[in-house]
PDB file of C-alpha atoms in Angstrom:
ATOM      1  CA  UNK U  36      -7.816 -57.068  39.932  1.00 49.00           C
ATOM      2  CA  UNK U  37      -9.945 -60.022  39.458  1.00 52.00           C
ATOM      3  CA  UNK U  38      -8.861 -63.133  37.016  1.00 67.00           C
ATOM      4  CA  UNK U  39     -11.486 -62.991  34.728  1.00 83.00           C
ATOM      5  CA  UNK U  40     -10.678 -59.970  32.918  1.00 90.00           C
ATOM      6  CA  UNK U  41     -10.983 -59.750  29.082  1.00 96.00           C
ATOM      7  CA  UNK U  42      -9.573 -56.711  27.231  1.00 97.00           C
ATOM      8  CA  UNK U  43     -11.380 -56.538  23.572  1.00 97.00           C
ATOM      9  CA  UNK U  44      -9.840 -53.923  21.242  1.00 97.00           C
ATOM     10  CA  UNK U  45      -9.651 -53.316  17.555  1.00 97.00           C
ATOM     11  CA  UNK U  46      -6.285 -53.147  15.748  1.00 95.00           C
ATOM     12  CA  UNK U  47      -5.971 -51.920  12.334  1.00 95.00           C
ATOM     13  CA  UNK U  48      -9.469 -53.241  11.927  1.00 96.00           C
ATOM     14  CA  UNK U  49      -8.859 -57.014  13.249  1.00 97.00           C
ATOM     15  CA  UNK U  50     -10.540 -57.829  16.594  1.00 97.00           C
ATOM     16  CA  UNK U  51      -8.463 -59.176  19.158  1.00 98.00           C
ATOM     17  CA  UNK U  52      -9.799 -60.490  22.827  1.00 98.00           C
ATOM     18  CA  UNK U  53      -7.151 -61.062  25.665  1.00 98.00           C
ATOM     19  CA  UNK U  54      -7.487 -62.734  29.023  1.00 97.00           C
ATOM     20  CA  UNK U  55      -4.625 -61.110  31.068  1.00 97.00           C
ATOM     21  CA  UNK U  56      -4.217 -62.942  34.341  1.00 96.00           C
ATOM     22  CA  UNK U  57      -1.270 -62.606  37.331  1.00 95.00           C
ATOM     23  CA  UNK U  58       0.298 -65.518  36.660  1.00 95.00           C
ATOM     24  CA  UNK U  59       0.810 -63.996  32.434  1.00 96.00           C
ATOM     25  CA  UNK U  60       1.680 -60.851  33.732  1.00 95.00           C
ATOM     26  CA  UNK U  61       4.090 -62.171  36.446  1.00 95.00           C
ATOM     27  CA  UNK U  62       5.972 -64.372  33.703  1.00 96.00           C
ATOM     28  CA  UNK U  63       5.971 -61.339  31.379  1.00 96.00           C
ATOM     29  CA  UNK U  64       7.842 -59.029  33.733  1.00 93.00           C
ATOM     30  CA  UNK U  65      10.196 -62.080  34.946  1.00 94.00           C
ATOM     31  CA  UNK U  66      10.935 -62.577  31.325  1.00 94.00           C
ATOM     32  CA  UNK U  67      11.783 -59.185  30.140  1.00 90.00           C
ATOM     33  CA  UNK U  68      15.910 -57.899  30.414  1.00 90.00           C
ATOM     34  CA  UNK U  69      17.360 -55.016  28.598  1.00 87.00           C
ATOM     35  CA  UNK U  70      18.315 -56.693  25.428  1.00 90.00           C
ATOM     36  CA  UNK U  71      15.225 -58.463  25.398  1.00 90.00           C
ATOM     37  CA  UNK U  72      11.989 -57.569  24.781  1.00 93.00           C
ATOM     38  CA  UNK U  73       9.945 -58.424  21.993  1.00 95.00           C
ATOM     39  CA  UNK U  74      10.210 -62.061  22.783  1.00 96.00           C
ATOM     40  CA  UNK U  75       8.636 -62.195  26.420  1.00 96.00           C
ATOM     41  CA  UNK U  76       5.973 -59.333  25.017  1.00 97.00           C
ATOM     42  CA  UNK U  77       5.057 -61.525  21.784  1.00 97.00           C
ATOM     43  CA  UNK U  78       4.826 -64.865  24.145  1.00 97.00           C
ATOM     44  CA  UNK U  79       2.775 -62.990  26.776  1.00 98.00           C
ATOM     45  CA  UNK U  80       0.372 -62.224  23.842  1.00 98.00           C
ATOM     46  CA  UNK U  81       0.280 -65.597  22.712  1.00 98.00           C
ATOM     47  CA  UNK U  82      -0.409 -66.881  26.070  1.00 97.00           C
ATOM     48  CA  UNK U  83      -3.348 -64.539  26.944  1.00 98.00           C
ATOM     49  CA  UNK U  84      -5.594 -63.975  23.052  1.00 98.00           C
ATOM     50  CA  UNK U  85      -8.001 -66.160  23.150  1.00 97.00           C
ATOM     51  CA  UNK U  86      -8.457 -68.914  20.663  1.00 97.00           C
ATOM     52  CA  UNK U  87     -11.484 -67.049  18.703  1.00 97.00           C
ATOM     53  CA  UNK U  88      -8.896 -64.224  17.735  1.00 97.00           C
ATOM     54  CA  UNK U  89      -5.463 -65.904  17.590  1.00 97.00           C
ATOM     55  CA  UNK U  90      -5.306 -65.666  13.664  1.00 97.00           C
ATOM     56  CA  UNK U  91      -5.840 -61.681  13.898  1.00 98.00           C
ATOM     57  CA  UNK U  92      -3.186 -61.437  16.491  1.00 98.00           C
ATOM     58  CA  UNK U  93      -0.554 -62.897  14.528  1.00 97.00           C
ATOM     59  CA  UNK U  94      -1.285 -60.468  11.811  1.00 97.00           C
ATOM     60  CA  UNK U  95      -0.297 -57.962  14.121  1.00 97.00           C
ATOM     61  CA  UNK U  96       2.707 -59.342  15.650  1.00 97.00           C
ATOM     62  CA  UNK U  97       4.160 -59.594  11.973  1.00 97.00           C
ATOM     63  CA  UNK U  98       4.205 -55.765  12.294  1.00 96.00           C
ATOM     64  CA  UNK U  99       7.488 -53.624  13.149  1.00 96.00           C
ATOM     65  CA  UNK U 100       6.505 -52.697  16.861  1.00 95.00           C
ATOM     66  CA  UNK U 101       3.472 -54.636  17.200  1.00 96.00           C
ATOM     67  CA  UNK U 102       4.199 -56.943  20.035  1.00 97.00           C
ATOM     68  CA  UNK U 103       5.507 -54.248  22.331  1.00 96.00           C
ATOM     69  CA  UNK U 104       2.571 -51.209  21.519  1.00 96.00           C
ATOM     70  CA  UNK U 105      -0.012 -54.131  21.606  1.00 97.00           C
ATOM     71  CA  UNK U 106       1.366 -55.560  25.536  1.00 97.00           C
ATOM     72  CA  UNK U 107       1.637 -51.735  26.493  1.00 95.00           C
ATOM     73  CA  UNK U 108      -1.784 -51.402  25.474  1.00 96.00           C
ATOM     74  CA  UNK U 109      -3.347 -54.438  27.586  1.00 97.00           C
ATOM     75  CA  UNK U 110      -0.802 -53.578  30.301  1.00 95.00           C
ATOM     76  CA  UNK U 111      -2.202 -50.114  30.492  1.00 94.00           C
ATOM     77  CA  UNK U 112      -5.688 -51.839  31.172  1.00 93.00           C
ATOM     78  CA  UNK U 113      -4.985 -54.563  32.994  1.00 95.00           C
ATOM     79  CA  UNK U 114      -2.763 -53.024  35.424  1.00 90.00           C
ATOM     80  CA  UNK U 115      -4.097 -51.170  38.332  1.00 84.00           C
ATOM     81  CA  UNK U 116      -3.563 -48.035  39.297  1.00 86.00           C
ATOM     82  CA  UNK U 117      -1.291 -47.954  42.623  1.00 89.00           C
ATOM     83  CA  UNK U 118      -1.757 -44.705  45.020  1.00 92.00           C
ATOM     84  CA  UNK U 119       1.204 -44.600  47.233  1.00 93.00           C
ATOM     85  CA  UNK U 120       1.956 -42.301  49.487  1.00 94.00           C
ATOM     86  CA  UNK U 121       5.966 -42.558  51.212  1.00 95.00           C
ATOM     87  CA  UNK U 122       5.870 -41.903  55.065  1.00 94.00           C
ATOM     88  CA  UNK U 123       9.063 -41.196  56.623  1.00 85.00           C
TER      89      UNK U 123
END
């Protein structure tokens, strides 16, 4: 996947822009335990909007189940598909 991605969707009519990267991702997923979630997602977010839609993306993290829909959302872009195939 090459670094300069940019995801640009439209959330309850707000535009939002992010810039995933590996090394955002990589923190994400070291971040996340079972009891805690929404923090890593919502600082993942924070560290990937760009600057030009950073006001919009707070309006959406203020919503019940925003940070974690919105990161499975870019994750679901950003994130390759993987074909793997087990050889015993």
């Amino acid at each position: 996947m090459s670094e300069n991605v940019k995801i640009a969707m439209t959330i309850n009519g707000l535009d939002l822009v992010f810039e995933p990267n590996i090394t955002a991702f990589n923190k994400f997923t070291n971040e996340m335990m079972p009891d805690n979630k929404v923090a890593p997602a919502t600082n993942y977010l924070r560290r990937i909007i760009t600057k030009d839609t950073k006001e919009n993306l707070e309006k959406i993290l203020a919503l019940p189940g925003g940070a974690l829909k919105l990161t499975g959302a870019v994750n679901e872009k950003y994130s390759p598909e993987l074909e793997i195939e087990i050889k015993n």
